[in-house]
Amino acid sequence: MALDNYNNLKTSIANFLARDDLTTEIDDFIDLTEADFNRRLRIRAMETVDTAFTIDSETEALPTGFLQIRSFFLNTATKIPLQLLTPFQQYDTRGSSTSGLPKVYSIEGTNFRFSPIPDSTYTGNLVYYKAFDSLDESTTTNAILTNHPDVYLYGALYFASTFIRGMDQMTVGQFKTQYESALQQVEQADEKDKYNGTPLIQRSDININNFDNVK
């Protein structure tokens, strides 16, 4: 059976487990697998670009599915990188409560916080890691299931093996090893795609300008 959609995945998991009484639980095993690989993977397929992120108030909501920042700058005449600070650093910086062109930001809960507080409407270019869409009856596939179905299969089997009473530890360990190997191969394939197998070369002639302080 092809592991090409949500229902086929559930059927395959049941077949591997030789169980037909875990219909509800299999959904949980898939959910646990998604939670785990979304925490651990940071690959290109997760990178999302918003070239028109609106910044017109001190706080702006994080995008849906936001996991981690890749880059963030203002789309002004000269691209201005926004510097990430901790909330404490931001509040401890002189001028953070004044208004003007935003220069730094922090992440507080489910919001970005900018300072100086925007004195107008600015547009940001935001590149961030986004969680893969969860599988369900309406979202029947995603990039992981399409390109790396073994991650879903072995992840769900591993979490299932920790749930099923009487499952021998050798089988539990086997599923865990297969799951970890699948994740590792995803990361390795992503690295090859990024750099085409060539080593990174450190450049000594790049001039990196320091960020302006908000003070």
PDB file of C-alpha atoms in Angstrom:
ATOM      1  CA  MET A   1       0.000   0.000   0.000  1.00  0.00           C
ATOM      2  CA  ALA A   2       1.314   3.435  -0.951  1.00  0.00           C
ATOM      3  CA  LEU A   3       1.989   5.741   1.987  1.00  0.00           C
ATOM      4  CA  ASP A   4       0.629   8.704   0.066  1.00  0.00           C
ATOM      5  CA  ASN A   5      -2.225   9.981   2.225  1.00  0.00           C
ATOM      6  CA  TYR A   6      -3.597  10.093   5.744  1.00  0.00           C
ATOM      7  CA  ASN A   7      -5.932   7.106   5.488  1.00  0.00           C
ATOM      8  CA  ASN A   8      -3.355   4.863   3.809  1.00  0.00           C
ATOM      9  CA  LEU A   9      -0.863   5.799   6.500  1.00  0.00           C
ATOM     10  CA  LYS A  10      -3.288   4.762   9.239  1.00  0.00           C
ATOM     11  CA  THR A  11      -3.987   1.477   7.464  1.00  0.00           C
ATOM     12  CA  SER A  12      -0.260   0.739   7.119  1.00  0.00           C
ATOM     13  CA  ILE A  13       0.353   1.471  10.806  1.00  0.00           C
ATOM     14  CA  ALA A  14      -2.438  -0.928  11.769  1.00  0.00           C
ATOM     15  CA  ASN A  15      -1.042  -3.579   9.403  1.00  0.00           C
ATOM     16  CA  PHE A  16       2.481  -3.288  10.802  1.00  0.00           C
ATOM     17  CA  LEU A  17       1.100  -3.612  14.326  1.00  0.00           C
ATOM     18  CA  ALA A  18      -1.247  -6.436  13.273  1.00  0.00           C
ATOM     19  CA  ARG A  19      -4.000  -4.682  15.224  1.00  0.00           C
ATOM     20  CA  ASP A  20      -7.472  -3.606  14.169  1.00  0.00           C
ATOM     21  CA  ASP A  21      -8.575  -2.193  17.531  1.00  0.00           C
ATOM     22  CA  LEU A  22      -6.461   0.979  17.690  1.00  0.00           C
ATOM     23  CA  THR A  23      -8.334   3.265  15.307  1.00  0.00           C
ATOM     24  CA  THR A  24      -8.555   6.193  17.726  1.00  0.00           C
ATOM     25  CA  GLU A  25      -5.124   5.601  19.215  1.00  0.00           C
ATOM     26  CA  ILE A  26      -3.434   5.592  15.798  1.00  0.00           C
ATOM     27  CA  ASP A  27      -4.516   9.211  15.385  1.00  0.00           C
ATOM     28  CA  ASP A  28      -2.738   9.931  18.681  1.00  0.00           C
ATOM     29  CA  PHE A  29       0.430   8.145  17.514  1.00  0.00           C
ATOM     30  CA  ILE A  30       0.469  10.288  14.361  1.00  0.00           C
ATOM     31  CA  ASP A  31      -0.070  13.446  16.445  1.00  0.00           C
ATOM     32  CA  LEU A  32       2.823  12.506  18.749  1.00  0.00           C
ATOM     33  CA  THR A  33       5.074  11.893  15.750  1.00  0.00           C
ATOM     34  CA  GLU A  34       4.209  15.306  14.296  1.00  0.00           C
ATOM     35  CA  ALA A  35       4.847  17.053  17.603  1.00  0.00           C
ATOM     36  CA  ASP A  36       8.223  15.341  17.861  1.00  0.00           C
ATOM     37  CA  PHE A  37       9.563  16.048  14.368  1.00  0.00           C
ATOM     38  CA  ASN A  38       8.272  19.631  14.385  1.00  0.00           C
ATOM     39  CA  ARG A  39      10.350  20.218  17.520  1.00  0.00           C
ATOM     40  CA  ARG A  40      13.452  18.627  16.072  1.00  0.00           C
ATOM     41  CA  LEU A  41      13.601  19.228  12.330  1.00  0.00           C
ATOM     42  CA  ARG A  42      14.731  22.535  10.849  1.00  0.00           C
ATOM     43  CA  ILE A  43      14.880  21.949   7.106  1.00  0.00           C
ATOM     44  CA  ARG A  44      14.213  23.996   3.971  1.00  0.00           C
ATOM     45  CA  ALA A  45      10.743  22.520   3.532  1.00  0.00           C
ATOM     46  CA  MET A  46       9.809  24.270   6.771  1.00  0.00           C
ATOM     47  CA  GLU A  47      11.092  27.685   5.680  1.00  0.00           C
ATOM     48  CA  THR A  48       8.335  30.196   4.967  1.00  0.00           C
ATOM     49  CA  VAL A  49       8.844  33.677   3.506  1.00  0.00           C
ATOM     50  CA  ASP A  50       6.502  36.576   4.221  1.00  0.00           C
ATOM     51  CA  THR A  51       7.684  39.539   2.156  1.00  0.00           C
ATOM     52  CA  ALA A  52       4.924  41.831   3.413  1.00  0.00           C
ATOM     53  CA  PHE A  53       4.770  41.362   7.166  1.00  0.00           C
ATOM     54  CA  THR A  54       2.985  44.431   8.573  1.00  0.00           C
ATOM     55  CA  ILE A  55       4.643  46.264  11.470  1.00  0.00           C
ATOM     56  CA  ASP A  56       2.464  49.158  12.619  1.00  0.00           C
ATOM     57  CA  SER A  57       2.257  48.692  16.393  1.00  0.00           C
ATOM     58  CA  GLU A  58       4.495  47.741  19.293  1.00  0.00           C
ATOM     59  CA  THR A  59       3.335  44.123  19.175  1.00  0.00           C
ATOM     60  CA  GLU A  60       2.380  41.929  16.237  1.00  0.00           C
ATOM     61  CA  ALA A  61       1.094  38.355  16.399  1.00  0.00           C
ATOM     62  CA  LEU A  62       3.437  35.539  15.401  1.00  0.00           C
ATOM     63  CA  PRO A  63       2.429  33.770  12.182  1.00  0.00           C
ATOM     64  CA  THR A  64       0.397  30.586  12.475  1.00  0.00           C
ATOM     65  CA  GLY A  65       2.675  27.584  12.926  1.00  0.00           C
ATOM     66  CA  PHE A  66       5.683  29.773  13.814  1.00  0.00           C
ATOM     67  CA  LEU A  67       8.635  27.832  15.233  1.00  0.00           C
ATOM     68  CA  GLN A  68      11.827  29.839  14.805  1.00  0.00           C
ATOM     69  CA  ILE A  69      13.270  32.893  13.040  1.00  0.00           C
ATOM     70  CA  ARG A  70      15.608  32.599  10.056  1.00  0.00           C
ATOM     71  CA  SER A  71      15.893  36.290   9.154  1.00  0.00           C
ATOM     72  CA  PHE A  72      13.927  39.508   9.617  1.00  0.00           C
ATOM     73  CA  PHE A  73      14.511  42.918   8.024  1.00  0.00           C
ATOM     74  CA  LEU A  74      12.581  46.024   7.062  1.00  0.00           C
ATOM     75  CA  ASN A  75      11.724  46.618   3.403  1.00  0.00           C
ATOM     76  CA  THR A  76      12.942  50.201   3.451  1.00  0.00           C
ATOM     77  CA  ALA A  77      14.985  51.869   0.693  1.00  0.00           C
ATOM     78  CA  THR A  78      18.044  50.343   2.341  1.00  0.00           C
ATOM     79  CA  LYS A  79      17.308  46.929   3.810  1.00  0.00           C
ATOM     80  CA  ILE A  80      17.505  47.224   7.597  1.00  0.00           C
ATOM     81  CA  PRO A  81      18.068  44.015   9.552  1.00  0.00           C
ATOM     82  CA  LEU A  82      16.079  43.781  12.771  1.00  0.00           C
ATOM     83  CA  GLN A  83      18.121  42.578  15.743  1.00  0.00           C
ATOM     84  CA  LEU A  84      16.660  39.919  18.007  1.00  0.00           C
ATOM     85  CA  LEU A  85      16.953  40.618  21.739  1.00  0.00           C
ATOM     86  CA  THR A  86      15.648  38.874  24.804  1.00  0.00           C
ATOM     87  CA  PRO A  87      12.635  40.647  26.381  1.00  0.00           C
ATOM     88  CA  PHE A  88      14.846  41.697  29.299  1.00  0.00           C
ATOM     89  CA  GLN A  89      17.501  43.174  26.988  1.00  0.00           C
ATOM     90  CA  GLN A  90      14.845  45.034  25.065  1.00  0.00           C
ATOM     91  CA  TYR A  91      13.214  46.568  28.132  1.00  0.00           C
ATOM     92  CA  ASP A  92      16.663  47.408  29.528  1.00  0.00           C
ATOM     93  CA  THR A  93      17.667  49.369  26.432  1.00  0.00           C
ATOM     94  CA  ARG A  94      17.366  53.151  26.569  1.00  0.00           C
ATOM     95  CA  GLY A  95      14.877  54.471  24.081  1.00  0.00           C
ATOM     96  CA  SER A  96      12.946  51.225  23.810  1.00  0.00           C
ATOM     97  CA  SER A  97       9.719  53.007  24.742  1.00  0.00           C
ATOM     98  CA  THR A  98      10.171  55.854  22.252  1.00  0.00           C
ATOM     99  CA  SER A  99       8.618  55.873  18.787  1.00  0.00           C
ATOM    100  CA  GLY A 100      10.450  55.787  15.496  1.00  0.00           C
ATOM    101  CA  LEU A 101      11.928  53.338  13.012  1.00  0.00           C
ATOM    102  CA  PRO A 102      11.968  49.835  14.592  1.00  0.00           C
ATOM    103  CA  LYS A 103      15.472  48.442  15.032  1.00  0.00           C
ATOM    104  CA  VAL A 104      15.113  45.532  17.434  1.00  0.00           C
ATOM    105  CA  TYR A 105      12.494  43.013  18.420  1.00  0.00           C
ATOM    106  CA  SER A 106      11.875  40.290  20.968  1.00  0.00           C
ATOM    107  CA  ILE A 107       9.477  37.373  21.120  1.00  0.00           C
ATOM    108  CA  GLU A 108       7.055  37.392  24.024  1.00  0.00           C
ATOM    109  CA  GLY A 109       4.512  34.606  24.200  1.00  0.00           C
ATOM    110  CA  THR A 110       2.708  34.598  20.854  1.00  0.00           C
ATOM    111  CA  ASN A 111       3.840  38.087  19.788  1.00  0.00           C
ATOM    112  CA  PHE A 112       6.744  40.019  18.364  1.00  0.00           C
ATOM    113  CA  ARG A 113       7.534  43.192  20.302  1.00  0.00           C
ATOM    114  CA  PHE A 114       9.302  46.008  18.427  1.00  0.00           C
ATOM    115  CA  SER A 115      11.300  48.996  19.566  1.00  0.00           C
ATOM    116  CA  PRO A 116      11.399  51.832  19.015  1.00  0.00           C
ATOM    117  CA  ILE A 117       7.627  51.590  18.768  1.00  0.00           C
ATOM    118  CA  PRO A 118       6.716  52.022  15.074  1.00  0.00           C
ATOM    119  CA  ASP A 119       5.804  55.620  14.255  1.00  0.00           C
ATOM    120  CA  SER A 120       4.291  54.571  10.946  1.00  0.00           C
ATOM    121  CA  THR A 121       3.377  51.424   9.025  1.00  0.00           C
ATOM    122  CA  TYR A 122       6.426  49.428   7.975  1.00  0.00           C
ATOM    123  CA  THR A 123       6.718  46.264   5.927  1.00  0.00           C
ATOM    124  CA  GLY A 124       9.041  43.511   7.035  1.00  0.00           C
ATOM    125  CA  ASN A 125      10.572  40.595   5.174  1.00  0.00           C
ATOM    126  CA  LEU A 126      10.206  37.650   7.553  1.00  0.00           C
ATOM    127  CA  VAL A 127      11.747  34.230   6.944  1.00  0.00           C
ATOM    128  CA  TYR A 128      10.868  31.642   9.558  1.00  0.00           C
ATOM    129  CA  TYR A 129      10.495  27.946  10.211  1.00  0.00           C
ATOM    130  CA  LYS A 130       6.875  26.839  10.179  1.00  0.00           C
ATOM    131  CA  ALA A 131       5.487  23.586  11.576  1.00  0.00           C
ATOM    132  CA  PHE A 132       4.259  21.112   8.990  1.00  0.00           C
ATOM    133  CA  ASP A 133       0.491  20.981   8.636  1.00  0.00           C
ATOM    134  CA  SER A 134      -0.996  18.206  10.752  1.00  0.00           C
ATOM    135  CA  LEU A 135      -2.619  15.334   8.901  1.00  0.00           C
ATOM    136  CA  ASP A 136      -6.359  14.795   9.216  1.00  0.00           C
ATOM    137  CA  GLU A 137      -9.368  14.027   7.044  1.00  0.00           C
ATOM    138  CA  SER A 138      -9.149  17.441   5.328  1.00  0.00           C
ATOM    139  CA  THR A 139      -5.341  17.740   5.185  1.00  0.00           C
ATOM    140  CA  THR A 140      -4.480  14.350   3.783  1.00  0.00           C
ATOM    141  CA  THR A 141      -0.796  14.884   3.041  1.00  0.00           C
ATOM    142  CA  ASN A 142       2.123  17.261   3.599  1.00  0.00           C
ATOM    143  CA  ALA A 143       5.779  17.560   2.598  1.00  0.00           C
ATOM    144  CA  ILE A 144       6.967  14.997   5.139  1.00  0.00           C
ATOM    145  CA  LEU A 145       4.469  12.304   4.149  1.00  0.00           C
ATOM    146  CA  THR A 146       5.060  12.963   0.447  1.00  0.00           C
ATOM    147  CA  ASN A 147       8.866  12.935   0.574  1.00  0.00           C
ATOM    148  CA  HIS A 148       9.687  11.031   3.764  1.00  0.00           C
ATOM    149  CA  PRO A 149       6.806   8.645   4.594  1.00  0.00           C
ATOM    150  CA  ASP A 150       9.117   6.476   6.703  1.00  0.00           C
ATOM    151  CA  VAL A 151       9.302   9.296   9.270  1.00  0.00           C
ATOM    152  CA  TYR A 152       5.559   9.056   9.831  1.00  0.00           C
ATOM    153  CA  LEU A 153       5.428   5.268   9.698  1.00  0.00           C
ATOM    154  CA  TYR A 154       8.285   4.482  12.058  1.00  0.00           C
ATOM    155  CA  GLY A 155       7.496   7.407  14.333  1.00  0.00           C
ATOM    156  CA  ALA A 156       3.918   6.240  14.789  1.00  0.00           C
ATOM    157  CA  LEU A 157       5.053   2.645  15.255  1.00  0.00           C
ATOM    158  CA  TYR A 158       7.507   3.723  17.925  1.00  0.00           C
ATOM    159  CA  PHE A 159       4.904   5.689  19.882  1.00  0.00           C
ATOM    160  CA  ALA A 160       2.453   2.826  19.420  1.00  0.00           C
ATOM    161  CA  SER A 161       4.996   0.361  20.813  1.00  0.00           C
ATOM    162  CA  THR A 162       5.344   2.435  23.979  1.00  0.00           C
ATOM    163  CA  PHE A 163       1.548   2.341  24.364  1.00  0.00           C
ATOM    164  CA  ILE A 164       0.847  -1.338  23.710  1.00  0.00           C
ATOM    165  CA  ARG A 165       1.242  -3.371  26.862  1.00  0.00           C
ATOM    166  CA  GLY A 166       3.349  -6.468  26.472  1.00  0.00           C
ATOM    167  CA  MET A 167       5.330  -5.139  23.492  1.00  0.00           C
ATOM    168  CA  ASP A 168       8.839  -6.550  23.888  1.00  0.00           C
ATOM    169  CA  GLN A 169      11.614  -4.034  24.375  1.00  0.00           C
ATOM    170  CA  MET A 170      13.565  -5.298  21.379  1.00  0.00           C
ATOM    171  CA  THR A 171      10.691  -4.316  19.084  1.00  0.00           C
ATOM    172  CA  VAL A 172      10.325  -0.945  20.820  1.00  0.00           C
ATOM    173  CA  GLY A 173      14.049  -0.332  20.326  1.00  0.00           C
ATOM    174  CA  GLN A 174      13.854  -1.393  16.688  1.00  0.00           C
ATOM    175  CA  PHE A 175      11.061   1.065  15.889  1.00  0.00           C
ATOM    176  CA  LYS A 176      12.893   3.849  17.723  1.00  0.00           C
ATOM    177  CA  THR A 177      16.100   3.139  15.796  1.00  0.00           C
ATOM    178  CA  GLN A 178      14.237   3.162  12.477  1.00  0.00           C
ATOM    179  CA  TYR A 179      12.508   6.427  13.378  1.00  0.00           C
ATOM    180  CA  GLU A 180      15.751   8.117  14.438  1.00  0.00           C
ATOM    181  CA  SER A 181      17.459   6.888  11.272  1.00  0.00           C
ATOM    182  CA  ALA A 182      14.649   8.314   9.110  1.00  0.00           C
ATOM    183  CA  LEU A 183      14.948  11.726  10.786  1.00  0.00           C
ATOM    184  CA  GLN A 184      18.724  11.695  10.382  1.00  0.00           C
ATOM    185  CA  GLN A 185      18.433  10.890   6.673  1.00  0.00           C
ATOM    186  CA  VAL A 186      15.989  13.772   6.194  1.00  0.00           C
ATOM    187  CA  GLU A 187      18.503  16.156   7.756  1.00  0.00           C
ATOM    188  CA  GLN A 188      21.398  14.742   5.729  1.00  0.00           C
ATOM    189  CA  ALA A 189      19.461  15.010   2.468  1.00  0.00           C
ATOM    190  CA  ASP A 190      18.562  18.600   3.308  1.00  0.00           C
ATOM    191  CA  GLU A 191      22.220  19.475   3.960  1.00  0.00           C
ATOM    192  CA  LYS A 192      23.218  17.996   0.593  1.00  0.00           C
ATOM    193  CA  ASP A 193      20.511  20.000  -1.153  1.00  0.00           C
ATOM    194  CA  LYS A 194      21.655  23.203   0.549  1.00  0.00           C
ATOM    195  CA  TYR A 195      25.366  22.901  -0.110  1.00  0.00           C
ATOM    196  CA  ASN A 196      25.551  20.314  -2.927  1.00  0.00           C
ATOM    197  CA  GLY A 197      28.155  18.377  -0.985  1.00  0.00           C
ATOM    198  CA  THR A 198      30.720  21.181  -1.070  1.00  0.00           C
ATOM    199  CA  PRO A 199      32.490  22.245   2.134  1.00  0.00           C
ATOM    200  CA  LEU A 200      31.743  25.644   3.606  1.00  0.00           C
ATOM    201  CA  ILE A 201      34.580  28.153   3.091  1.00  0.00           C
ATOM    202  CA  GLN A 202      35.117  30.940   5.581  1.00  0.00           C
ATOM    203  CA  ARG A 203      35.457  34.344   3.947  1.00  0.00           C
ATOM    204  CA  SER A 204      37.722  36.854   5.661  1.00  0.00           C
ATOM    205  CA  ASP A 205      36.927  39.813   3.370  1.00  0.00           C
ATOM    206  CA  ILE A 206      33.273  40.244   4.318  1.00  0.00           C
ATOM    207  CA  ASN A 207      32.497  43.491   6.083  1.00  0.00           C
ATOM    208  CA  ILE A 208      29.759  42.979   8.649  1.00  0.00           C
ATOM    209  CA  ASN A 209      28.387  46.241   9.962  1.00  0.00           C
ATOM    210  CA  ASN A 210      27.314  46.332  13.577  1.00  0.00           C
ATOM    211  CA  PHE A 211      23.661  46.856  14.291  1.00  0.00           C
ATOM    212  CA  ASP A 212      22.793  50.342  15.463  1.00  0.00           C
ATOM    213  CA  ASN A 213      21.902  50.568  19.132  1.00  0.00           C
ATOM    214  CA  VAL A 214      18.445  51.801  19.988  1.00  0.00           C
ATOM    215  CA  LYS A 215      19.884  54.178  22.572  1.00  0.00           C
TER     216      LYS A 215
END
